[in-house]
PDB file of C-alpha atoms in Angstrom:
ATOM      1  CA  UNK A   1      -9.162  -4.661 -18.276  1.00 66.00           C
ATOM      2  CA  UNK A   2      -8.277  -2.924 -15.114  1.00 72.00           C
ATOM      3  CA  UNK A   3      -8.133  -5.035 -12.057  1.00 92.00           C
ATOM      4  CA  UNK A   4      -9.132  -2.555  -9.547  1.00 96.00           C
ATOM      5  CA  UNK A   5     -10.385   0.885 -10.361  1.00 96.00           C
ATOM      6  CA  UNK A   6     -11.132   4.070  -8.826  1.00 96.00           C
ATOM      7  CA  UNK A   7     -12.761   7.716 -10.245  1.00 96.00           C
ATOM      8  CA  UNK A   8     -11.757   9.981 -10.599  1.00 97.00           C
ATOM      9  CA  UNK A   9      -8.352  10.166 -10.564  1.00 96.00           C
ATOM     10  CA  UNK A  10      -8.350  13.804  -9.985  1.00 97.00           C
ATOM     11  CA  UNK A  11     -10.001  15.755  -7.755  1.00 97.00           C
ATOM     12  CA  UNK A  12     -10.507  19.621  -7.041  1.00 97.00           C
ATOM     13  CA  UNK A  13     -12.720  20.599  -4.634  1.00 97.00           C
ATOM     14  CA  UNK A  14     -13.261  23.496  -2.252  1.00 97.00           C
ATOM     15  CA  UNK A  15     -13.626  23.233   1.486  1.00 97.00           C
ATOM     16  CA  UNK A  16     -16.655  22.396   2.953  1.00 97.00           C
ATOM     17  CA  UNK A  17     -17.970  20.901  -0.269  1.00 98.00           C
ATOM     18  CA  UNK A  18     -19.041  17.032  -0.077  1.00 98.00           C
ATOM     19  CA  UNK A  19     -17.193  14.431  -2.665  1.00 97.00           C
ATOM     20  CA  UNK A  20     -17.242  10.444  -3.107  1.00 97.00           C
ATOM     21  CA  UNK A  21     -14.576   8.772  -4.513  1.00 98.00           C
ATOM     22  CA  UNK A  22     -15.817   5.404  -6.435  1.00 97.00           C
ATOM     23  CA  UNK A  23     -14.061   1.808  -6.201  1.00 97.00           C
ATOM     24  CA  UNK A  24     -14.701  -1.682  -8.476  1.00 97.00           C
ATOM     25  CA  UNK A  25     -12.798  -4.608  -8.578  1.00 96.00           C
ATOM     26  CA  UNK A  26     -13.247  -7.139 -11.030  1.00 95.00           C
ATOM     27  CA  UNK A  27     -11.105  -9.434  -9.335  1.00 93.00           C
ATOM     28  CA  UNK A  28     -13.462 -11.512  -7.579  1.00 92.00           C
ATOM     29  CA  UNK A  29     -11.903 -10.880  -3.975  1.00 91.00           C
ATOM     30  CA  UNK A  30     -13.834 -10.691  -0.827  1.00 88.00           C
ATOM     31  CA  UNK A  31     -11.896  -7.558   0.935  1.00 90.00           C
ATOM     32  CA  UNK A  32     -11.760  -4.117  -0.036  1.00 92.00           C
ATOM     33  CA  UNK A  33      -9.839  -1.203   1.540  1.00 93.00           C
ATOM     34  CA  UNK A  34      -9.552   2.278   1.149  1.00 95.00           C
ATOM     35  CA  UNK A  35      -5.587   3.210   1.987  1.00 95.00           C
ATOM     36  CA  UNK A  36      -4.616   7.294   2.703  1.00 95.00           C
ATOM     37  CA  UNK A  37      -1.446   8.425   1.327  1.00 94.00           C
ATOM     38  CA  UNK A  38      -0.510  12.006   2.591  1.00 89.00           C
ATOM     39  CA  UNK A  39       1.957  14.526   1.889  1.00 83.00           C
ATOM     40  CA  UNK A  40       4.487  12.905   3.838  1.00 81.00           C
ATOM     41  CA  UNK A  41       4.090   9.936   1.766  1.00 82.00           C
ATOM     42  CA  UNK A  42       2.641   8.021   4.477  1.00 85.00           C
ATOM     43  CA  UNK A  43       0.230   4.847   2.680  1.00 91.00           C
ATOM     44  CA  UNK A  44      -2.318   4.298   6.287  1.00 92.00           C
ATOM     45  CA  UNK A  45      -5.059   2.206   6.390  1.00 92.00           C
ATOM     46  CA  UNK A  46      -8.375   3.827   6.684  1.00 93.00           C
ATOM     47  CA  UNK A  47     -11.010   0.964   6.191  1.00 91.00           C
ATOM     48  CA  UNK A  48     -11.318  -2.602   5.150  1.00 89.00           C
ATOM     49  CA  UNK A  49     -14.666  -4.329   4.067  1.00 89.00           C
ATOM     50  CA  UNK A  50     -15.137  -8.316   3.775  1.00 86.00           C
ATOM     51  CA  UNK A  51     -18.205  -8.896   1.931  1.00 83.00           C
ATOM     52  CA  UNK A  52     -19.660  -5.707   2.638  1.00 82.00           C
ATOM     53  CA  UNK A  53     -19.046  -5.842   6.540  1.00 86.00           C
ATOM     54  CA  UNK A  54     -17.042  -3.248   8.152  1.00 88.00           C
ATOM     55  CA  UNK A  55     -13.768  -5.235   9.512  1.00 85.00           C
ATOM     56  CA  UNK A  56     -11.208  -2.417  10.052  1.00 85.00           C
ATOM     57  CA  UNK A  57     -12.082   1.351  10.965  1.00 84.00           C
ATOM     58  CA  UNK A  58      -8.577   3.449  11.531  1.00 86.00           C
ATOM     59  CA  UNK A  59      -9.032   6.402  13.700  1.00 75.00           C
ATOM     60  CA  UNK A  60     -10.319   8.343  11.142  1.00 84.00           C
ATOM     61  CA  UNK A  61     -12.619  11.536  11.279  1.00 89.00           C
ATOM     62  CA  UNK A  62     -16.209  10.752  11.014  1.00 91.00           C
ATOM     63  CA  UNK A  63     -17.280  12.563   8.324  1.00 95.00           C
ATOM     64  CA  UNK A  64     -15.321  10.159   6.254  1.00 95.00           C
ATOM     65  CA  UNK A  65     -17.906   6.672   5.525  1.00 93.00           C
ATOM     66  CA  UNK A  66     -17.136   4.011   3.242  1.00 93.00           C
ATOM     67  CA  UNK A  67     -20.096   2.272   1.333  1.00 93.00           C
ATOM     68  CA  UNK A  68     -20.054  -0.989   0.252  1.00 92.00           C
ATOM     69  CA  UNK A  69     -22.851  -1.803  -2.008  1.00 91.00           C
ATOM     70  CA  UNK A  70     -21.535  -5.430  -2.661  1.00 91.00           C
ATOM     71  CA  UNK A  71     -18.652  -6.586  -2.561  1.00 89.00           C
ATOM     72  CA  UNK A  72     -16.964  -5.688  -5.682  1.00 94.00           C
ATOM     73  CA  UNK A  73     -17.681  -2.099  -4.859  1.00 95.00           C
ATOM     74  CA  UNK A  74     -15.952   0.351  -1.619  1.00 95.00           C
ATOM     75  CA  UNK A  75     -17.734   3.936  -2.368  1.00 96.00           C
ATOM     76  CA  UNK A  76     -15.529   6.254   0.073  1.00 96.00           C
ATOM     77  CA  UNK A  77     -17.312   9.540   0.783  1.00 96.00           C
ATOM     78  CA  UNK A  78     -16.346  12.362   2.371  1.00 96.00           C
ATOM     79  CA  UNK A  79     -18.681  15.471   3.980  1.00 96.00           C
ATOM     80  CA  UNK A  80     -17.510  18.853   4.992  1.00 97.00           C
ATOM     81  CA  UNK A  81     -14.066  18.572   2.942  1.00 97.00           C
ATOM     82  CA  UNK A  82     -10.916  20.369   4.950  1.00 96.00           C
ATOM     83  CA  UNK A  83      -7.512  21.262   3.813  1.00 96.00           C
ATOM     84  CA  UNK A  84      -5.794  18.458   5.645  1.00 94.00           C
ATOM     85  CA  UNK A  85      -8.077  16.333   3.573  1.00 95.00           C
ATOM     86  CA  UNK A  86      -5.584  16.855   0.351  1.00 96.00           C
ATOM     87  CA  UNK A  87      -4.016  13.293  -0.301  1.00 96.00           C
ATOM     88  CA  UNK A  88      -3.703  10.449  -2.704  1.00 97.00           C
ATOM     89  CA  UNK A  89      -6.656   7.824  -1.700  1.00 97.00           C
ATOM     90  CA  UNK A  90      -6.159   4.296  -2.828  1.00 97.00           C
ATOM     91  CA  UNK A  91      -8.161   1.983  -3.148  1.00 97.00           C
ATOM     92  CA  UNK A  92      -7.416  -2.059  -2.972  1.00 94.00           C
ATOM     93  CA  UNK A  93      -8.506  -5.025  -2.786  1.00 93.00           C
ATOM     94  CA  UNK A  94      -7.662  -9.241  -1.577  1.00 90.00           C
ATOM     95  CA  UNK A  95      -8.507 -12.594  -1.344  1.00 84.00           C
ATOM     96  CA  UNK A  96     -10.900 -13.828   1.565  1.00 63.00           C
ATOM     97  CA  UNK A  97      -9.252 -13.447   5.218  1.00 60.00           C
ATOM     98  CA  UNK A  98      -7.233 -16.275   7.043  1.00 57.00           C
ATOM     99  CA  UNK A  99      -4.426 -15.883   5.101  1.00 62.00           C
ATOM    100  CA  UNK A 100      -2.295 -13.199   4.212  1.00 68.00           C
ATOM    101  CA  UNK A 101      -2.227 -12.525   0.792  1.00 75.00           C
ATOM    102  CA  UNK A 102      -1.336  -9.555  -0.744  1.00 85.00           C
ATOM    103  CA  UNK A 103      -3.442  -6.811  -2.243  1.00 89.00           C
ATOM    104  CA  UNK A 104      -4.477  -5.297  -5.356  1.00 92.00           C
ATOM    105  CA  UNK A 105      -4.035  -1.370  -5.470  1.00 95.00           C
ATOM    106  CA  UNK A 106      -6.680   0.828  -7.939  1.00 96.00           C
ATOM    107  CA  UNK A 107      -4.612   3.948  -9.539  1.00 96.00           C
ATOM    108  CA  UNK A 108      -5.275   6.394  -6.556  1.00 96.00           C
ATOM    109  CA  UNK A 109      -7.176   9.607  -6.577  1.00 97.00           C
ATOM    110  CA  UNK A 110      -5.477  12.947  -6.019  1.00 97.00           C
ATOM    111  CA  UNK A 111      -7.774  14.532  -3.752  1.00 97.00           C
ATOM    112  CA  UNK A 112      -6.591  18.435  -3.347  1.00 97.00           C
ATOM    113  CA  UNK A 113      -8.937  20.678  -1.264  1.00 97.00           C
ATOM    114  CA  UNK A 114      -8.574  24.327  -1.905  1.00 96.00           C
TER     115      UNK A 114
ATOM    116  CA  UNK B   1       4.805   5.725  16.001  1.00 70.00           C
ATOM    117  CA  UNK B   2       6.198   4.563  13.171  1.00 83.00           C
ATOM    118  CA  UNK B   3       6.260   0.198  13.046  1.00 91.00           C
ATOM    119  CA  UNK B   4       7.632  -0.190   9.902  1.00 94.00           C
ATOM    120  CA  UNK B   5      10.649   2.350   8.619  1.00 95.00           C
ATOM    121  CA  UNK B   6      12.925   2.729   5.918  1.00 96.00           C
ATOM    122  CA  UNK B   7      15.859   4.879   6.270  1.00 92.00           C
ATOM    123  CA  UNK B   8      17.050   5.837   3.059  1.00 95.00           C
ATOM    124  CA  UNK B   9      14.465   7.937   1.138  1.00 94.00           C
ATOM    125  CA  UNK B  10      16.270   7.262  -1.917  1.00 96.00           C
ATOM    126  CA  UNK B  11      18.994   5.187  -3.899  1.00 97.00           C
ATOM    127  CA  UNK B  12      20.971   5.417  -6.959  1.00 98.00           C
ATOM    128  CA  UNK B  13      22.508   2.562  -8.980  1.00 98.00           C
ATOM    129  CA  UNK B  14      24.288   1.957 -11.696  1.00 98.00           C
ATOM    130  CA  UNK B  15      22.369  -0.404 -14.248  1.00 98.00           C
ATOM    131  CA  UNK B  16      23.791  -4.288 -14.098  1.00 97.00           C
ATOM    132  CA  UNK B  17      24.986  -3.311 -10.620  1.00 98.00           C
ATOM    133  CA  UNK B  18      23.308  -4.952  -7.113  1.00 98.00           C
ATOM    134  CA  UNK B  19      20.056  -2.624  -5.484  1.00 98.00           C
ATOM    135  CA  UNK B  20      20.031  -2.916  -1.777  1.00 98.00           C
ATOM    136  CA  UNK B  21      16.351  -1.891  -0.364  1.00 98.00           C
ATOM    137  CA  UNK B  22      16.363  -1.905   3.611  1.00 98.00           C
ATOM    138  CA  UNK B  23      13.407  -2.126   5.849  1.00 97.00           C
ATOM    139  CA  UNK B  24      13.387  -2.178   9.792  1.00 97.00           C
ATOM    140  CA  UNK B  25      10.531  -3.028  12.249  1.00 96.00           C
ATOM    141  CA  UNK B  26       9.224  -2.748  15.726  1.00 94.00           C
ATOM    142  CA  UNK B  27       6.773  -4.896  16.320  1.00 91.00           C
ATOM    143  CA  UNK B  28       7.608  -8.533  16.805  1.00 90.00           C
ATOM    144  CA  UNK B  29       4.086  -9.574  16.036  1.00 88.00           C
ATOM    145  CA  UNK B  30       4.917  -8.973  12.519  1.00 90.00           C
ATOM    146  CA  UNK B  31       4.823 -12.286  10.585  1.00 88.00           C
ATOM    147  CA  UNK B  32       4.331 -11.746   7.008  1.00 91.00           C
ATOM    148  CA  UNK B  33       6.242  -9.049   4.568  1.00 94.00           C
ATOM    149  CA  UNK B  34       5.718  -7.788   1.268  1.00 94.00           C
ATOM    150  CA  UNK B  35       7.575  -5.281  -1.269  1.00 97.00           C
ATOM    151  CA  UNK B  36       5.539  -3.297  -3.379  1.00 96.00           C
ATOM    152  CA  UNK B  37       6.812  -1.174  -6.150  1.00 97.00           C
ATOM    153  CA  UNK B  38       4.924   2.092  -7.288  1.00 95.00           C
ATOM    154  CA  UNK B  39       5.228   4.331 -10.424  1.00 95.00           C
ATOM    155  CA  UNK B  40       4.472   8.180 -10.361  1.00 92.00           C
ATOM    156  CA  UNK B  41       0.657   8.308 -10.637  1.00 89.00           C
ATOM    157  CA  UNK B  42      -0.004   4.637 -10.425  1.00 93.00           C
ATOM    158  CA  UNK B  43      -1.125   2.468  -7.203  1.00 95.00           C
ATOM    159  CA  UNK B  44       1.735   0.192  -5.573  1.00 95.00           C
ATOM    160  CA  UNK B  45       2.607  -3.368  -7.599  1.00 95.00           C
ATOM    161  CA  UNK B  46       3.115  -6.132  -5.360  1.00 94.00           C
ATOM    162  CA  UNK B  47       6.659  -7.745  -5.972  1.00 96.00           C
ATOM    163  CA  UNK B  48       7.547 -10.716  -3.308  1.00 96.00           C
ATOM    164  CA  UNK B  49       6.658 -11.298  -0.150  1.00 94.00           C
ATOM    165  CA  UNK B  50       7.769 -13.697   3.030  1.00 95.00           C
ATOM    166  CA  UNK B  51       6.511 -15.113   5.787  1.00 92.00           C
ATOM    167  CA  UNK B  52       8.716 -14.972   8.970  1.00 91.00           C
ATOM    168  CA  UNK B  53       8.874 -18.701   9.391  1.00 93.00           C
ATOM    169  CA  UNK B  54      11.692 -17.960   6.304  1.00 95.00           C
ATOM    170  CA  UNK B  55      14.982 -16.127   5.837  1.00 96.00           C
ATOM    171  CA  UNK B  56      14.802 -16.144   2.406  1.00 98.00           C
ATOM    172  CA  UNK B  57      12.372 -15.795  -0.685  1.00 97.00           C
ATOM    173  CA  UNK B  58      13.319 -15.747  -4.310  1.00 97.00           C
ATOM    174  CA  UNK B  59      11.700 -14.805  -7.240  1.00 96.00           C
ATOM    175  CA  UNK B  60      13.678 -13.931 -10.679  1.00 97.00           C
ATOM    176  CA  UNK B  61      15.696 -11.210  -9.863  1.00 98.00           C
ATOM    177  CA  UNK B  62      14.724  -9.931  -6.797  1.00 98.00           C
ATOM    178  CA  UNK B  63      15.129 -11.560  -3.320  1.00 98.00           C
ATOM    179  CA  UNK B  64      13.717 -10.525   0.225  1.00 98.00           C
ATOM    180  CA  UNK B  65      15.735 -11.555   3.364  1.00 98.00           C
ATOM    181  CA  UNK B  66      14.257 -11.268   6.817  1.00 97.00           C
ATOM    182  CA  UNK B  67      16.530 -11.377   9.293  1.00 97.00           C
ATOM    183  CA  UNK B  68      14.138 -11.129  12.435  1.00 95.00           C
ATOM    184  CA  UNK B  69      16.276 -11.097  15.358  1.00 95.00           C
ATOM    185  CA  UNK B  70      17.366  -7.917  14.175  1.00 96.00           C
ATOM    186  CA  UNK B  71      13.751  -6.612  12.892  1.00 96.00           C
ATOM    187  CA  UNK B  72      14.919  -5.878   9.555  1.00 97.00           C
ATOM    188  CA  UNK B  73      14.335  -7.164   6.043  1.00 97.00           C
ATOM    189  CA  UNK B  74      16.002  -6.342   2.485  1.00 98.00           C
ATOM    190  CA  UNK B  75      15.272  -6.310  -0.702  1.00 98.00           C
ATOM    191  CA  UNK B  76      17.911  -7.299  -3.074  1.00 98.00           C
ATOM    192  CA  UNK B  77      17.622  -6.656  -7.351  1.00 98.00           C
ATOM    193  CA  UNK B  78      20.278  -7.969  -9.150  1.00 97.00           C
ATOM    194  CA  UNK B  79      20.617  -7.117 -11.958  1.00 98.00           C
ATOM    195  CA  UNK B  80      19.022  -3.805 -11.905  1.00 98.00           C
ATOM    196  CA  UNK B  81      17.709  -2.160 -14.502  1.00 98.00           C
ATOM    197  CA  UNK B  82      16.180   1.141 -15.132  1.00 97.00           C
ATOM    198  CA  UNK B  83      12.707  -0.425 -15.723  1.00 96.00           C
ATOM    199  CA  UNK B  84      13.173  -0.555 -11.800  1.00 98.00           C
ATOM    200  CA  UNK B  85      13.294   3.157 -11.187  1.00 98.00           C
ATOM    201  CA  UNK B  86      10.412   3.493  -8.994  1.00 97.00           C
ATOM    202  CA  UNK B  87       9.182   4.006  -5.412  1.00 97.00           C
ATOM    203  CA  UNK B  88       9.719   0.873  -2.934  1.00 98.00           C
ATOM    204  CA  UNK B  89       7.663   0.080  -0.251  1.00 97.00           C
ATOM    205  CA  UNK B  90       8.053  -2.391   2.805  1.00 96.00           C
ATOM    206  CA  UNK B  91       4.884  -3.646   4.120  1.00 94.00           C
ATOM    207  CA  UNK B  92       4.136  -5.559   7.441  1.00 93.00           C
ATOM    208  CA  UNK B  93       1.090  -8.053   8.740  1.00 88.00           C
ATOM    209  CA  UNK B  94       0.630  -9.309  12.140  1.00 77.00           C
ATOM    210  CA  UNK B  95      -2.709 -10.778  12.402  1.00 75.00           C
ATOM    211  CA  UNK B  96      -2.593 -14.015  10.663  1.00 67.00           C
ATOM    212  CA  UNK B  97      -5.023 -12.765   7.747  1.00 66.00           C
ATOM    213  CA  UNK B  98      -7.629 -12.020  10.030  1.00 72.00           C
ATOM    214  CA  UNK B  99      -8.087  -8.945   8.308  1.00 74.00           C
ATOM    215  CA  UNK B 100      -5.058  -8.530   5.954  1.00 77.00           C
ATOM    216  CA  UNK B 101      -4.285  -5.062   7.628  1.00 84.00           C
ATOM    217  CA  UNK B 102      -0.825  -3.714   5.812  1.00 89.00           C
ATOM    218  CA  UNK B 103       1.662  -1.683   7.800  1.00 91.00           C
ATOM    219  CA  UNK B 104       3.949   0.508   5.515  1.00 94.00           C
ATOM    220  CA  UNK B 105       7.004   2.133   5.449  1.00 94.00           C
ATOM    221  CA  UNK B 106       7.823   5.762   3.759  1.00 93.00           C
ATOM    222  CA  UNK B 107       9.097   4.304   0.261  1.00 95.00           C
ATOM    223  CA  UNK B 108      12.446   4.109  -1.091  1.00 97.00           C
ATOM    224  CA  UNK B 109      13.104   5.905  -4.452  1.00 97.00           C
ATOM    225  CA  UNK B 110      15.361   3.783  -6.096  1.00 98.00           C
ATOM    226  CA  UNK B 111      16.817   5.114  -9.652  1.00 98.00           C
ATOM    227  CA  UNK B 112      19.266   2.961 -11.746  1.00 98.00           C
ATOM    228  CA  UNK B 113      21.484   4.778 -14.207  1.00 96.00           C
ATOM    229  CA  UNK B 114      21.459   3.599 -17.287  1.00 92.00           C
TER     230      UNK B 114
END
């Protein structure tokens, strides 16, 4: 019964091809983020979404856009895929804002570009 | 610019003996920490946290000082086991919850010898 969960967890794509990377939480949190982990091992921010509105939006190349059909879903899709797009994407989620609590991480998805 | 660092990309110990985990900071609007801990292939755990209105936390074996004059927290596992052997990572807030925005640091691999 997996808290937060993310497919796939692999991912081989060419360049220039356009991929989406799903999210769920069953957790019943308000807050869902999408977290880049690169080959430096670097875990960044990328977005955040509080009950479906867009609350945090890194510097991050625009042909990346999160989705948020509700708020137990953050879709993360990604157009015109580039090398330097390879990474593990995460996926997590928290309780409503005001307080920091910690969050919930989904299994990641290896994203390699080719 | 790197807010939140740790030093030492990895760590050996022996099994029953005392793991050390260091974390430094830069930003002195930091006011909430958290340790996760992260498995090959899995998302990051969360494992303790502290606010900075405390030096100290405790939870079973593993303890998290903050010591914020010098910018710099620690996480302490005694005893260790090899269960532990994972990848460690120090995270930072500064806004209050507002939108529960995680800093990180590069990860630790810690590996206790059985």
């Amino acid at each position: 019964d997996t808290a937060v969960s993310q497919t796939p967890k692999y991912l081989v794509t060419q360049m220039g091809n356009d991929k989406s990377i799903k999210c769920e939480q069953n957790l019943g949190h308000d807050t869902m983020y999408w977290y880049k982990q690169d080959s430096k091992k670097f875990l960044k921010i990328m977005f955040s979404y509080n009950n479906k509105e867009l609350i945090i939006n890194e510097t991050v190349p625009n042909r990346f856009s999160p989705k948020s059909p509700d708020k137990a879903h953050l879709n993360l899709h990604i157009n015109s895929l580039e090398l330097g797009d390879s990474a593990v994407y995460f996926c997590a989620s928290s309780q409503a804002r005001g307080a920091v609590t910690e969050a919930f991480f989904g299994q990641g998805t290896r994203l390699t570009v080719v | 610019d790197q807010q939140v660092k740790q030093n030492s990309p990895s760590l050996s110990v022996q099994e029953g003996r005392i793991s050390i985990l260091n974390c430094d900071y830069t930003n002195s609007m930091f006011d909430y920490f958290l340790w996760y801990k992260k498995y090959p292939a899995e998302g990051p755990t969360f494992l303790i946290s502290i606010s900075s209105i405390k030096d100290k936390n405790e939870d079973g074996r593993f303890t998290v000082f903050l010591n914020k004059s010098a910018k710099h927290l620690s996480l302490h596992i005694v005893p260790s086991q090899p269960g532990d052997s994972a990848v460690y990572f120090c995270a930072a807030n500064g806004d209050g919850g507002a939108t529960n925005k995680l800093i990180f640091g590069t990860g630790t691999l810690l590996a206790v010898q059985p």
